[in-house]
Amino acid sequence: MISRTTRQVKKLILGCVLLLIASGSIGLANGPSLSFDHFYNHAELTQALQTLAASYPQLARLESIGKSHQGRDLWAIILTSAKNGPPERKPGFYIDANIHGNEIQGAEVALYTAWYLLTSYGTSEQATRLLDEKVFYVVPTMNPDSRDYYITKAADPNSPRSGQVPMDDDRDGVKDEDGPEDLNGDGSITQMRKKDPKGSYRQHPDDPRILVPIRPGEKGEYSLLGQEGIDNDGDGRINEDGPGGYDMNRNYGYNWQPNYVQRGAGDYPFCFPETQAIRDFLLKHPNIAGAQNFHNNGGMILRAPGAKNLGELPLADVRVYDYIGKRGEKILPDYRYLTVYKDLYTVYGGSIDFIYSTLGIFCFSNELDTDPSERGTDRRGQSREDEETAYLRSLQRRLDEMDYYDRVLLGDQYTDWKPYQHPVYGDIEIGGVKKFGRRVPPAFKLAETCHRNAAFCLFHADQLPRLEFDTPKITKLDDGQYQVDVSVKNTRVTPSISAQATQKKLHRMDRLAVRGNGARMLAAGQLVDEYRGLTRKLDTRADSCWVEGGIPGFGQTDVRLLVKGTGDLTLVYDSLKGGTVETVVKLQ
Ligand SMILES: [Zn+2]
């Protein structure tokens, strides 16, 4: 165990390094220095990606994979070196972020990951190896319309979550006609409250800005009236039909449910231009073997399944998730590795299930960052507290939260409550936390969010299949035939085919082929008992066989071949998601 002082010093050093990275004053090589101390609007993000692609033409290519509803480009930056064959034959790692418009910091994490790999190529052993062996497909924002809305217009920490396709949320025949308004002109949508003796809140005993729920027997002082806004369409309701009104992460074509079961699902799977573009991009790159979505918030590393009706994943795949997820908790010390439906909530038609269950890709969704108001809310043992202790602790937590807004954020993200004459509610007060005050990290912490989550992506990418041949054993038989014993090893945890993909036949199996002078594969079998020479027959073509189940993680598959040929024989192991490896043997 290291002493507290050592730990503090280490933290301080890390803090300084991150601060230097954030200020852009150390480039990791000679590349462009991007800053990670602010949020990029779509124009800035576009420029940053174009700069990266232009600075590293041998390693990066920028591609528009479609347009958002309002016509913004959906960018994918594709990263790999020219070594080890064409990109589509290397194991692929996919990253997307910001599907929810307000969950913006994932785009900075994605951009940072691309920037780190490019600027570290040739100097860092890991970055170099990863770009040589793998290909990265990075989509920093899936929802540029709402990203720009959130950054440039009056928004609140929780919205707009939707895309900007207009919807008739209140079914009055008009779309998006009653959204929130920035009535106090502070650039954010904050909250409305009203003095009300029948209300169910009262002021915090130590800070009148905070309202706390009354307890049985206590007298109410205030009512909460929700987001700032007026009744634009005169239907007696306020803010009931704002921009958009759906959830793209409920619109994927696996375990999709209609709107009355899963709110926000859309009319049918992939009905939005952004989800269509992502679907097509994923289908076009079947070499993708690992994937990462970025959301906010809560400090979670989430895996499938998103809903109980899907059942638990095959055990072999759970082991892969556990291996990566549990190590992720060390890379991201404030994050917990969890399962979506068990530990968060049920999601039908989510990206994480589509990617894993229809494409056979190991996929995590990280909920980035934890709000100060949520710290300390999930500690074992607290559930055994008596009611009074829990209540007093909740009062203290609210004070600590205000302390954070006052003394750490120095008042920037909190608007004091001011009186307002509301057309429906009369005398009210407007104020509260501003849009950058929750769910996204403050600027001074953004670089750490970026670096640690990029490190998690690189760890996962480094755990994609890494295949190699052991030296084959040749036995000469009669009649120009040879017995060739071949072992293919995988030195990483991810199998070359997920158990889910094998069980559901999601994509083609791995293929072992022979090439050479008159080379033919007469028969093939998977060696299941080398001492007794027992094999399980494999389906054979003229020059190849299908290796069902592929190569397990941290394991190997042994195949016994009966081949004909003369001279050099090239053995090719070709895996859709695990890449291609070759070795040459002499038939003599
Ligand atoms: Zn989200």
Coordinates of C-alpha atoms and ligand atoms in Angstrom, one line a residue:
M1 CA 0.0 0.0 0.0
I2 CA 1.3 3.4 -0.9
S3 CA 1.1 6.2 1.6
R4 CA -1.4 9.0 1.3
T5 CA 1.4 11.5 0.6
T6 CA 2.8 9.5 -2.2
R7 CA -0.7 9.2 -3.7
Q8 CA -1.3 12.9 -3.4
V9 CA 2.0 13.6 -5.0
K10 CA 1.2 11.2 -7.8
K11 CA -2.2 12.9 -8.2
L12 CA -0.5 16.2 -8.3
I13 CA 1.9 15.1 -11.0
L14 CA -0.9 13.6 -13.1
G15 CA -2.9 16.8 -12.6
C16 CA 0.0 18.9 -13.9
V17 CA 0.5 16.6 -16.9
L18 CA -3.2 16.8 -17.7
L19 CA -3.2 20.6 -17.2
L20 CA -0.2 20.8 -19.7
I21 CA -2.0 18.6 -22.2
A22 CA -5.2 20.6 -21.7
S23 CA -3.5 23.9 -22.3
G24 CA -2.0 22.5 -25.5
S25 CA 1.5 23.4 -24.4
I26 CA 2.8 19.9 -24.8
G27 CA 2.1 18.2 -28.1
L28 CA 3.0 14.5 -27.8
A29 CA 4.9 14.9 -31.0
N30 CA 5.0 17.5 -33.7
G31 CA 1.4 17.4 -34.6
P32 CA -1.3 20.0 -34.3
S33 CA -2.1 21.0 -30.7
L34 CA -5.8 20.8 -29.9
S35 CA -7.0 22.1 -26.6
F36 CA -9.3 20.1 -24.4
D37 CA -10.4 22.8 -22.0
H38 CA -13.7 23.7 -23.8
F39 CA -16.5 22.2 -25.8
Y40 CA -16.3 22.2 -29.6
N41 CA -19.3 23.4 -31.6
H42 CA -19.9 21.6 -34.8
A43 CA -17.9 24.1 -37.0
E44 CA -15.0 23.9 -34.6
L45 CA -15.2 20.1 -34.4
T46 CA -15.2 19.9 -38.2
Q47 CA -12.2 22.1 -38.4
A48 CA -10.3 20.1 -35.8
L49 CA -11.0 16.8 -37.6
Q50 CA -10.0 18.4 -41.0
T51 CA -6.8 19.6 -39.4
L52 CA -6.0 16.1 -38.0
A53 CA -6.7 14.4 -41.3
A54 CA -4.6 17.0 -43.3
S55 CA -1.7 16.8 -40.8
Y56 CA -1.6 13.0 -41.0
P57 CA -2.5 11.9 -44.5
Q58 CA -0.8 8.6 -44.1
L59 CA -2.7 7.7 -41.0
A60 CA -6.1 9.5 -41.1
R61 CA -8.9 9.9 -43.5
L62 CA -12.0 12.0 -42.8
E63 CA -15.3 10.8 -44.3
S64 CA -18.8 12.3 -44.1
I65 CA -21.0 9.2 -43.5
G66 CA -24.3 11.1 -43.9
K67 CA -26.1 14.2 -43.0
S68 CA -28.1 15.1 -39.9
H69 CA -31.7 16.3 -40.3
Q70 CA -30.6 19.9 -40.5
G71 CA -27.8 19.0 -43.0
R72 CA -24.7 18.9 -40.9
D73 CA -22.1 16.3 -41.8
L74 CA -21.8 13.2 -39.6
W75 CA -18.0 12.8 -39.6
A76 CA -16.1 9.6 -39.2
I77 CA -12.3 9.9 -38.9
I78 CA -10.7 6.6 -39.9
L79 CA -7.2 5.9 -38.4
T80 CA -4.7 3.3 -39.3
S81 CA -1.2 3.0 -40.8
A82 CA -0.4 1.4 -44.2
K83 CA 1.2 -1.5 -42.5
N84 CA -0.3 -5.0 -42.3
G85 CA -2.6 -4.8 -45.3
P86 CA -5.7 -2.8 -46.2
P87 CA -7.8 -1.3 -43.3
E88 CA -10.8 -3.5 -44.0
R89 CA -8.7 -6.6 -43.3
K90 CA -7.6 -5.4 -39.8
P91 CA -9.6 -5.8 -36.6
G92 CA -11.6 -2.6 -36.2
F93 CA -12.5 -0.5 -33.2
Y94 CA -15.5 1.8 -33.4
I95 CA -16.3 4.8 -31.3
D96 CA -19.4 7.0 -31.4
A97 CA -20.6 9.7 -29.0
N98 CA -23.2 12.4 -28.4
I99 CA -26.2 10.5 -29.7
H100 CA -28.1 12.4 -27.0
G101 CA -27.7 16.1 -28.0
N102 CA -27.0 17.4 -24.4
E103 CA -24.4 14.7 -23.7
I104 CA -21.7 16.6 -25.4
Q105 CA -18.3 15.6 -23.8
G106 CA -18.2 12.3 -25.5
A107 CA -17.3 14.1 -28.7
E108 CA -14.2 15.7 -27.0
V109 CA -13.3 12.2 -25.7
A110 CA -13.6 10.8 -29.2
L111 CA -11.6 13.7 -30.7
Y112 CA -8.9 13.3 -28.0
T113 CA -8.6 9.6 -28.7
A114 CA -8.0 10.3 -32.4
W115 CA -5.6 13.2 -31.6
Y116 CA -3.7 11.0 -29.1
L117 CA -3.2 8.1 -31.5
L118 CA -2.1 10.4 -34.4
T119 CA 0.3 12.6 -32.4
S120 CA 1.7 9.5 -30.6
Y121 CA 2.3 7.4 -33.6
G122 CA 6.0 6.6 -34.0
T123 CA 6.9 7.7 -30.4
S124 CA 4.6 5.6 -28.3
E125 CA 5.0 1.9 -28.7
Q126 CA 1.3 1.3 -27.9
A127 CA -0.1 3.9 -30.3
T128 CA 2.2 2.8 -33.0
R129 CA 1.3 -0.9 -32.6
L130 CA -2.4 -0.1 -32.4
L131 CA -2.4 1.9 -35.6
D132 CA -0.3 -0.7 -37.4
E133 CA -2.4 -3.7 -36.3
K134 CA -5.9 -2.2 -36.0
V135 CA -8.2 0.4 -37.6
F136 CA -10.2 2.9 -35.6
Y137 CA -13.5 4.3 -36.8
V138 CA -14.3 7.4 -34.8
V139 CA -17.6 9.3 -35.0
P140 CA -17.3 12.1 -32.5
T141 CA -20.9 13.3 -32.7
M142 CA -24.0 11.4 -33.9
N143 CA -26.3 14.4 -33.2
P144 CA -24.6 17.6 -34.4
D145 CA -28.0 19.4 -34.7
S146 CA -28.7 19.1 -31.0
R147 CA -25.1 19.5 -30.1
D148 CA -25.1 22.9 -31.6
Y149 CA -28.5 23.7 -30.1
Y150 CA -27.2 22.8 -26.6
I151 CA -23.9 24.7 -27.0
T152 CA -25.2 27.9 -28.7
K153 CA -28.8 28.3 -27.5
A154 CA -30.6 28.4 -24.2
A155 CA -30.7 24.8 -23.0
D156 CA -30.7 23.0 -19.7
P157 CA -28.4 20.2 -18.6
N158 CA -30.9 17.5 -19.7
S159 CA -32.0 18.8 -23.1
P160 CA -32.2 18.7 -26.0
R161 CA -31.6 14.9 -25.7
S162 CA -33.5 14.3 -29.0
G163 CA -32.5 15.1 -32.5
Q164 CA -34.1 18.1 -34.3
V165 CA -36.6 16.3 -36.5
P166 CA -39.8 18.2 -35.6
M167 CA -42.4 16.1 -33.8
D168 CA -46.0 16.8 -32.6
D169 CA -45.5 15.7 -29.0
D170 CA -48.9 17.0 -27.8
R171 CA -50.8 15.8 -30.9
D172 CA -52.4 19.1 -31.7
G173 CA -51.4 19.1 -35.3
V174 CA -48.5 21.5 -34.9
K175 CA -44.9 20.5 -34.4
D176 CA -42.4 21.9 -31.8
E177 CA -44.7 24.9 -31.0
D178 CA -44.4 25.0 -27.2
G179 CA -40.8 24.6 -26.1
P180 CA -39.1 26.3 -23.1
E181 CA -38.0 29.9 -23.0
D182 CA -35.1 31.7 -21.4
L183 CA -37.3 34.1 -19.5
N184 CA -34.6 35.5 -17.2
G185 CA -32.1 35.9 -20.1
D186 CA -29.2 34.1 -18.5
G187 CA -28.5 31.9 -21.6
S188 CA -29.8 28.7 -20.0
I189 CA -33.2 27.1 -19.3
T190 CA -33.3 27.1 -15.5
Q191 CA -36.2 26.3 -13.2
M192 CA -39.4 28.1 -12.0
R193 CA -40.8 28.0 -8.5
K194 CA -43.6 29.7 -6.6
K195 CA -44.3 30.5 -3.0
D196 CA -47.2 28.3 -2.2
P197 CA -48.5 27.2 1.3
K198 CA -49.9 24.1 -0.3
G199 CA -46.6 23.2 -2.0
S200 CA -44.6 20.1 -1.1
Y201 CA -41.3 21.9 -0.7
R202 CA -39.7 24.2 1.8
Q203 CA -36.5 26.2 2.0
H204 CA -33.4 24.5 3.2
P205 CA -32.8 25.6 6.8
D206 CA -29.2 26.8 6.0
D207 CA -29.6 28.1 2.4
P208 CA -32.8 29.6 1.0
R209 CA -31.8 28.9 -2.6
I210 CA -32.3 25.2 -2.0
L211 CA -35.7 23.6 -1.8
V212 CA -36.2 20.3 0.0
P213 CA -39.2 18.1 0.1
I214 CA -41.4 18.5 3.2
R215 CA -41.7 15.6 5.6
P216 CA -45.0 14.3 7.0
G217 CA -46.4 16.9 9.3
E218 CA -44.3 19.8 7.9
K219 CA -45.8 22.9 6.3
G220 CA -45.1 23.5 2.6
E221 CA -43.7 26.8 1.4
Y222 CA -43.0 26.3 -2.3
S223 CA -44.2 24.5 -5.5
L224 CA -41.8 23.6 -8.3
L225 CA -43.1 24.4 -11.7
G226 CA -40.5 22.8 -14.0
Q227 CA -38.4 24.4 -16.8
E228 CA -38.6 28.1 -17.6
G229 CA -41.2 28.8 -20.2
I230 CA -44.7 30.0 -21.1
D231 CA -47.8 28.4 -22.7
N232 CA -47.0 29.3 -26.3
D233 CA -50.0 27.5 -27.9
G234 CA -52.6 28.4 -25.3
D235 CA -53.6 24.8 -24.5
G236 CA -53.1 25.2 -20.8
R237 CA -49.8 23.3 -20.7
I238 CA -46.3 24.7 -20.6
N239 CA -43.3 23.4 -22.5
E240 CA -45.1 20.2 -23.7
D241 CA -43.9 20.3 -27.3
G242 CA -40.3 21.4 -27.6
P243 CA -37.7 20.7 -30.3
G244 CA -37.7 17.1 -31.5
G245 CA -39.1 14.8 -28.9
Y246 CA -37.6 11.4 -29.5
D247 CA -34.6 9.3 -28.5
M248 CA -32.2 8.0 -31.1
N249 CA -30.8 5.5 -28.7
R250 CA -34.2 3.7 -28.7
N251 CA -34.4 3.6 -32.5
Y252 CA -32.0 0.8 -33.3
G253 CA -33.3 -2.3 -35.1
Y254 CA -32.8 -4.9 -32.4
N255 CA -35.4 -5.6 -29.6
W256 CA -37.1 -2.3 -30.8
Q257 CA -40.5 -1.6 -29.2
P258 CA -43.1 0.9 -30.3
N259 CA -43.5 4.3 -28.6
Y260 CA -46.2 3.1 -26.2
V261 CA -43.8 0.5 -24.7
Q262 CA -40.5 2.4 -25.2
R263 CA -40.8 6.2 -25.2
G264 CA -38.9 8.0 -27.9
A265 CA -38.5 4.9 -30.1
G266 CA -39.6 6.6 -33.3
D267 CA -42.1 5.3 -35.8
Y268 CA -39.9 2.3 -36.9
P269 CA -36.3 1.2 -36.4
F270 CA -33.7 3.5 -38.0
C271 CA -36.3 6.1 -39.1
F272 CA -34.0 9.0 -38.4
P273 CA -31.2 10.1 -40.8
E274 CA -28.5 9.9 -38.1
T275 CA -29.3 6.3 -37.0
Q276 CA -29.6 5.2 -40.6
A277 CA -26.1 6.6 -41.3
I278 CA -24.6 4.8 -38.4
R279 CA -26.3 1.5 -39.2
D280 CA -25.0 1.7 -42.8
F281 CA -21.5 2.6 -41.7
L282 CA -21.4 -0.3 -39.2
L283 CA -22.7 -2.8 -41.8
K284 CA -20.1 -1.5 -44.3
H285 CA -17.3 -2.4 -41.9
P286 CA -17.8 -6.0 -40.8
N287 CA -14.2 -6.1 -39.5
I288 CA -15.3 -4.0 -36.5
A289 CA -14.7 -6.3 -33.4
G290 CA -14.9 -3.8 -30.5
A291 CA -17.0 -0.7 -30.0
Q292 CA -17.6 2.1 -27.5
N293 CA -20.5 4.6 -27.1
F294 CA -20.1 7.7 -25.0
H295 CA -23.0 9.2 -23.0
N296 CA -23.3 11.2 -19.7
N297 CA -23.5 10.8 -16.8
G298 CA -22.9 8.8 -13.7
G299 CA -19.5 7.2 -14.0
M300 CA -20.5 3.8 -15.6
I301 CA -19.0 1.3 -17.9
L302 CA -22.1 -0.4 -19.2
R303 CA -22.5 -3.6 -21.2
A304 CA -25.5 -5.4 -22.8
P305 CA -28.2 -6.6 -22.4
G306 CA -30.4 -3.5 -22.3
A307 CA -33.5 -5.4 -21.4
K308 CA -34.3 -8.5 -19.4
N309 CA -36.3 -10.2 -22.2
L310 CA -33.0 -10.7 -24.1
G311 CA -31.7 -13.1 -21.5
E312 CA -28.1 -13.2 -20.2
L313 CA -25.3 -13.2 -22.7
P314 CA -23.4 -16.4 -23.5
L315 CA -21.0 -17.1 -20.6
A316 CA -17.9 -17.0 -22.8
D317 CA -18.8 -13.5 -23.9
V318 CA -19.6 -12.4 -20.4
R319 CA -16.0 -13.4 -19.5
V320 CA -14.6 -11.1 -22.2
Y321 CA -16.8 -8.2 -21.0
D322 CA -15.8 -8.8 -17.4
Y323 CA -12.1 -8.9 -18.2
I324 CA -12.2 -5.6 -20.0
G325 CA -14.9 -3.9 -17.8
K326 CA -13.2 -4.7 -14.5
R327 CA -9.8 -3.4 -15.7
G328 CA -11.8 -0.4 -17.0
E329 CA -12.7 0.4 -13.3
K330 CA -8.9 0.8 -12.6
I331 CA -8.4 3.1 -15.6
L332 CA -11.5 5.0 -14.6
P333 CA -11.4 5.0 -10.8
D334 CA -14.7 6.7 -10.3
Y335 CA -16.6 4.4 -12.7
R336 CA -18.4 1.2 -12.1
Y337 CA -18.7 -1.7 -14.5
L338 CA -22.4 -2.5 -14.8
T339 CA -25.1 -4.2 -16.9
V340 CA -27.7 -1.8 -18.5
Y341 CA -31.0 -3.5 -17.6
K342 CA -29.9 -4.7 -14.2
D343 CA -28.1 -1.7 -12.8
L344 CA -29.4 1.3 -14.8
Y345 CA -32.8 0.9 -16.5
T346 CA -34.4 -1.1 -19.3
V347 CA -33.6 0.1 -22.8
Y348 CA -35.4 -1.3 -25.9
G349 CA -33.8 -0.6 -29.3
G350 CA -30.6 0.7 -28.0
S351 CA -27.3 0.9 -29.8
I352 CA -25.5 -1.4 -27.4
D353 CA -27.7 -4.3 -28.1
F354 CA -27.8 -3.8 -31.8
I355 CA -24.0 -3.7 -32.0
Y356 CA -23.5 -6.8 -29.9
S357 CA -26.5 -8.9 -30.7
T358 CA -26.8 -8.4 -34.5
L359 CA -23.2 -7.6 -35.4
G360 CA -21.3 -9.7 -32.9
I361 CA -19.2 -6.8 -31.7
F362 CA -18.2 -6.4 -28.0
C363 CA -19.5 -2.9 -27.1
F364 CA -19.4 -0.8 -24.0
S365 CA -21.4 2.4 -23.3
N366 CA -19.7 4.8 -20.8
E367 CA -21.7 7.2 -18.8
L368 CA -19.1 10.0 -18.5
D369 CA -18.5 11.9 -15.3
T370 CA -20.4 12.1 -12.0
D371 CA -22.2 15.2 -10.7
P372 CA -21.1 16.6 -7.3
S373 CA -24.8 16.2 -6.3
E374 CA -24.6 12.4 -7.0
R375 CA -21.3 11.7 -5.2
G376 CA -21.8 9.6 -2.2
T377 CA -25.3 8.5 -3.2
D378 CA -24.4 4.9 -3.9
R379 CA -22.5 3.6 -1.0
R380 CA -23.3 0.2 0.4
G381 CA -24.5 0.4 4.0
Q382 CA -26.4 3.7 3.5
S383 CA -29.6 1.7 2.9
R384 CA -29.4 0.5 6.5
E385 CA -29.4 4.1 7.8
D386 CA -32.4 5.2 9.8
E387 CA -34.7 7.8 8.3
E388 CA -33.4 10.8 10.3
T389 CA -29.7 10.1 9.5
A390 CA -30.5 9.7 5.8
Y391 CA -32.5 13.0 5.9
L392 CA -29.7 15.0 7.6
R393 CA -27.2 13.5 5.2
S394 CA -29.3 14.6 2.2
L395 CA -29.5 18.1 3.6
Q396 CA -25.7 18.2 4.0
R397 CA -25.3 16.9 0.4
R398 CA -27.4 19.7 -1.0
L399 CA -25.3 22.2 1.0
D400 CA -22.1 20.6 -0.4
E401 CA -23.5 20.9 -3.9
M402 CA -24.2 24.6 -3.5
D403 CA -20.7 25.0 -2.1
Y404 CA -19.4 23.5 -5.3
Y405 CA -21.3 26.0 -7.4
D406 CA -20.3 29.0 -5.2
R407 CA -16.7 28.2 -4.4
V408 CA -15.4 25.9 -7.2
L409 CA -17.4 27.0 -10.2
L410 CA -17.3 30.6 -8.7
G411 CA -21.0 31.2 -9.5
D412 CA -20.6 30.7 -13.2
Q413 CA -23.1 27.9 -13.5
Y414 CA -25.8 29.0 -11.0
T415 CA -28.3 31.8 -11.5
D416 CA -29.8 33.3 -8.3
W417 CA -33.5 33.1 -7.9
K418 CA -35.2 36.4 -9.0
P419 CA -38.9 37.3 -9.0
Y420 CA -40.8 37.0 -12.4
Q421 CA -44.3 37.9 -13.4
H422 CA -45.5 34.8 -15.3
P423 CA -48.6 35.0 -17.6
V424 CA -50.0 31.7 -16.2
Y425 CA -48.5 31.4 -12.7
G426 CA -48.4 35.0 -11.6
D427 CA -45.6 35.9 -9.1
I428 CA -42.9 33.3 -9.4
E429 CA -39.1 33.0 -9.0
I430 CA -36.7 31.8 -11.7
G431 CA -33.2 30.5 -11.1
G432 CA -31.1 27.4 -10.5
V433 CA -28.3 25.4 -12.1
K434 CA -27.3 26.5 -15.7
K435 CA -26.7 24.2 -18.6
F436 CA -23.0 23.5 -18.1
G437 CA -23.5 23.1 -14.3
R438 CA -24.5 19.4 -14.4
R439 CA -23.8 16.3 -16.5
V440 CA -20.8 17.8 -18.3
P441 CA -17.4 18.2 -16.5
P442 CA -16.2 21.8 -15.8
A443 CA -13.5 22.9 -18.3
F444 CA -10.7 22.2 -15.8
K445 CA -11.7 18.5 -15.5
L446 CA -12.4 17.9 -19.2
A447 CA -8.9 16.8 -20.1
E448 CA -8.9 14.1 -17.5
T449 CA -12.3 12.7 -18.7
C450 CA -10.9 12.7 -22.2
H451 CA -7.6 11.0 -21.4
R452 CA -8.9 8.3 -19.1
N453 CA -11.7 7.3 -21.4
A454 CA -9.4 7.3 -24.4
A455 CA -7.0 5.1 -22.4
F456 CA -10.0 2.7 -21.8
C457 CA -10.7 2.6 -25.5
L458 CA -7.1 1.9 -26.3
F459 CA -7.0 -0.9 -23.7
H460 CA -10.2 -2.4 -25.3
A461 CA -8.7 -2.0 -28.8
D462 CA -5.5 -3.7 -27.6
Q463 CA -7.7 -6.6 -26.4
L464 CA -9.2 -7.3 -29.9
P465 CA -8.0 -10.6 -31.4
R466 CA -4.3 -10.9 -32.1
L467 CA -3.7 -14.0 -34.0
E468 CA -0.5 -15.9 -34.8
F469 CA 0.5 -19.3 -36.2
D470 CA 2.6 -21.7 -34.2
T471 CA 5.2 -23.5 -36.4
P472 CA 3.1 -26.2 -38.3
K473 CA 4.1 -29.8 -38.1
I474 CA 4.4 -31.6 -41.4
T475 CA 4.1 -35.4 -41.8
K476 CA 4.7 -36.9 -45.2
L477 CA 2.1 -39.6 -46.2
D478 CA 1.8 -41.8 -49.3
D479 CA 0.8 -40.6 -52.7
G480 CA 2.1 -37.0 -52.5
Q481 CA -0.2 -36.2 -49.5
Y482 CA 0.9 -34.5 -46.3
Q483 CA -0.6 -34.2 -42.9
V484 CA -0.2 -30.6 -41.7
D485 CA -0.9 -29.8 -38.0
V486 CA -1.7 -26.2 -37.6
S487 CA -2.2 -24.2 -34.4
V488 CA -3.5 -20.6 -34.4
K489 CA -3.1 -18.7 -31.2
N490 CA -4.9 -15.7 -29.9
T491 CA -2.9 -13.6 -27.4
R492 CA -5.8 -11.3 -26.4
V493 CA -9.0 -11.8 -24.5
T494 CA -11.4 -11.1 -27.4
P495 CA -12.2 -14.3 -29.4
S496 CA -12.0 -14.1 -33.2
I497 CA -15.7 -14.8 -33.2
S498 CA -18.0 -13.9 -30.3
A499 CA -20.1 -16.8 -28.8
Q500 CA -23.2 -14.8 -29.7
A501 CA -22.1 -14.6 -33.4
T502 CA -21.3 -18.4 -33.5
Q503 CA -24.7 -19.3 -31.8
K504 CA -26.8 -17.0 -33.9
K505 CA -24.7 -17.4 -37.1
L506 CA -24.4 -13.6 -37.3
H507 CA -21.5 -13.5 -39.8
R508 CA -19.2 -15.8 -41.7
M509 CA -16.9 -18.1 -39.8
D510 CA -13.1 -17.9 -39.9
R511 CA -11.4 -19.6 -42.9
L512 CA -8.2 -21.6 -43.1
A513 CA -6.8 -21.8 -46.7
V514 CA -3.8 -23.3 -48.4
R515 CA -2.1 -21.7 -51.4
G516 CA 0.9 -23.0 -53.5
N517 CA 1.9 -25.2 -56.3
G518 CA -1.0 -27.6 -56.9
A519 CA -2.1 -27.1 -53.3
R520 CA -5.4 -28.8 -52.4
M521 CA -7.1 -29.3 -49.1
L522 CA -8.4 -32.9 -49.1
A523 CA -9.8 -33.0 -45.6
A524 CA -9.7 -31.0 -42.4
G525 CA -10.6 -31.6 -38.8
Q526 CA -10.3 -29.7 -35.6
L527 CA -7.9 -31.6 -33.3
V528 CA -9.8 -32.3 -30.1
D529 CA -7.4 -34.9 -28.6
E530 CA -3.9 -34.7 -29.9
Y531 CA -2.8 -37.9 -28.1
R532 CA -5.4 -40.1 -29.5
G533 CA -5.5 -38.1 -32.8
L534 CA -9.2 -37.4 -32.5
T535 CA -10.6 -34.7 -34.8
R536 CA -13.9 -33.1 -35.4
K537 CA -14.6 -32.8 -39.1
L538 CA -14.5 -29.3 -40.6
D539 CA -16.5 -28.2 -43.7
T540 CA -13.9 -28.2 -46.5
R541 CA -13.8 -26.5 -49.9
A542 CA -11.1 -27.1 -52.7
D543 CA -8.5 -25.0 -50.9
S544 CA -9.9 -24.1 -47.5
C545 CA -12.0 -25.1 -44.5
W546 CA -14.3 -23.1 -42.2
V547 CA -13.2 -23.0 -38.6
E548 CA -16.4 -22.8 -36.7
G549 CA -16.1 -20.9 -33.4
G550 CA -12.8 -19.4 -34.5
I551 CA -10.0 -18.8 -32.0
P552 CA -11.0 -18.3 -28.3
G553 CA -9.6 -15.4 -26.3
F554 CA -6.2 -16.3 -24.7
G555 CA -6.4 -19.6 -26.4
Q556 CA -5.7 -21.6 -29.5
T557 CA -7.4 -23.8 -32.1
D558 CA -5.6 -26.8 -33.5
V559 CA -6.4 -28.1 -37.0
R560 CA -5.2 -31.2 -38.7
L561 CA -5.1 -30.9 -42.5
L562 CA -4.7 -33.4 -45.3
V563 CA -3.2 -31.6 -48.2
K564 CA -1.7 -32.2 -51.6
G565 CA 0.9 -30.1 -53.2
T566 CA 4.6 -29.5 -53.8
G567 CA 7.2 -27.0 -52.6
D568 CA 6.1 -24.0 -50.6
L569 CA 2.7 -24.1 -49.0
T570 CA 1.2 -20.9 -47.7
L571 CA -1.3 -21.2 -44.9
V572 CA -3.7 -18.3 -44.6
Y573 CA -5.9 -17.8 -41.5
D574 CA -8.6 -15.3 -42.5
S575 CA -11.0 -14.0 -39.8
L576 CA -13.6 -11.4 -40.5
K577 CA -13.0 -9.7 -37.2
G578 CA -9.6 -11.0 -36.2
G579 CA -7.6 -10.1 -39.3
T580 CA -5.5 -12.3 -41.5
V581 CA -2.3 -14.1 -40.7
E582 CA -0.1 -16.2 -43.0
T583 CA 2.8 -18.7 -42.6
V584 CA 4.8 -20.6 -45.2
V585 CA 5.9 -24.3 -44.9
K586 CA 7.8 -26.6 -47.2
L587 CA 6.2 -29.8 -48.3
Q588 CA 9.1 -32.3 -48.6
Ligands
ZN1 ZN -27.2 9.2 -23.2

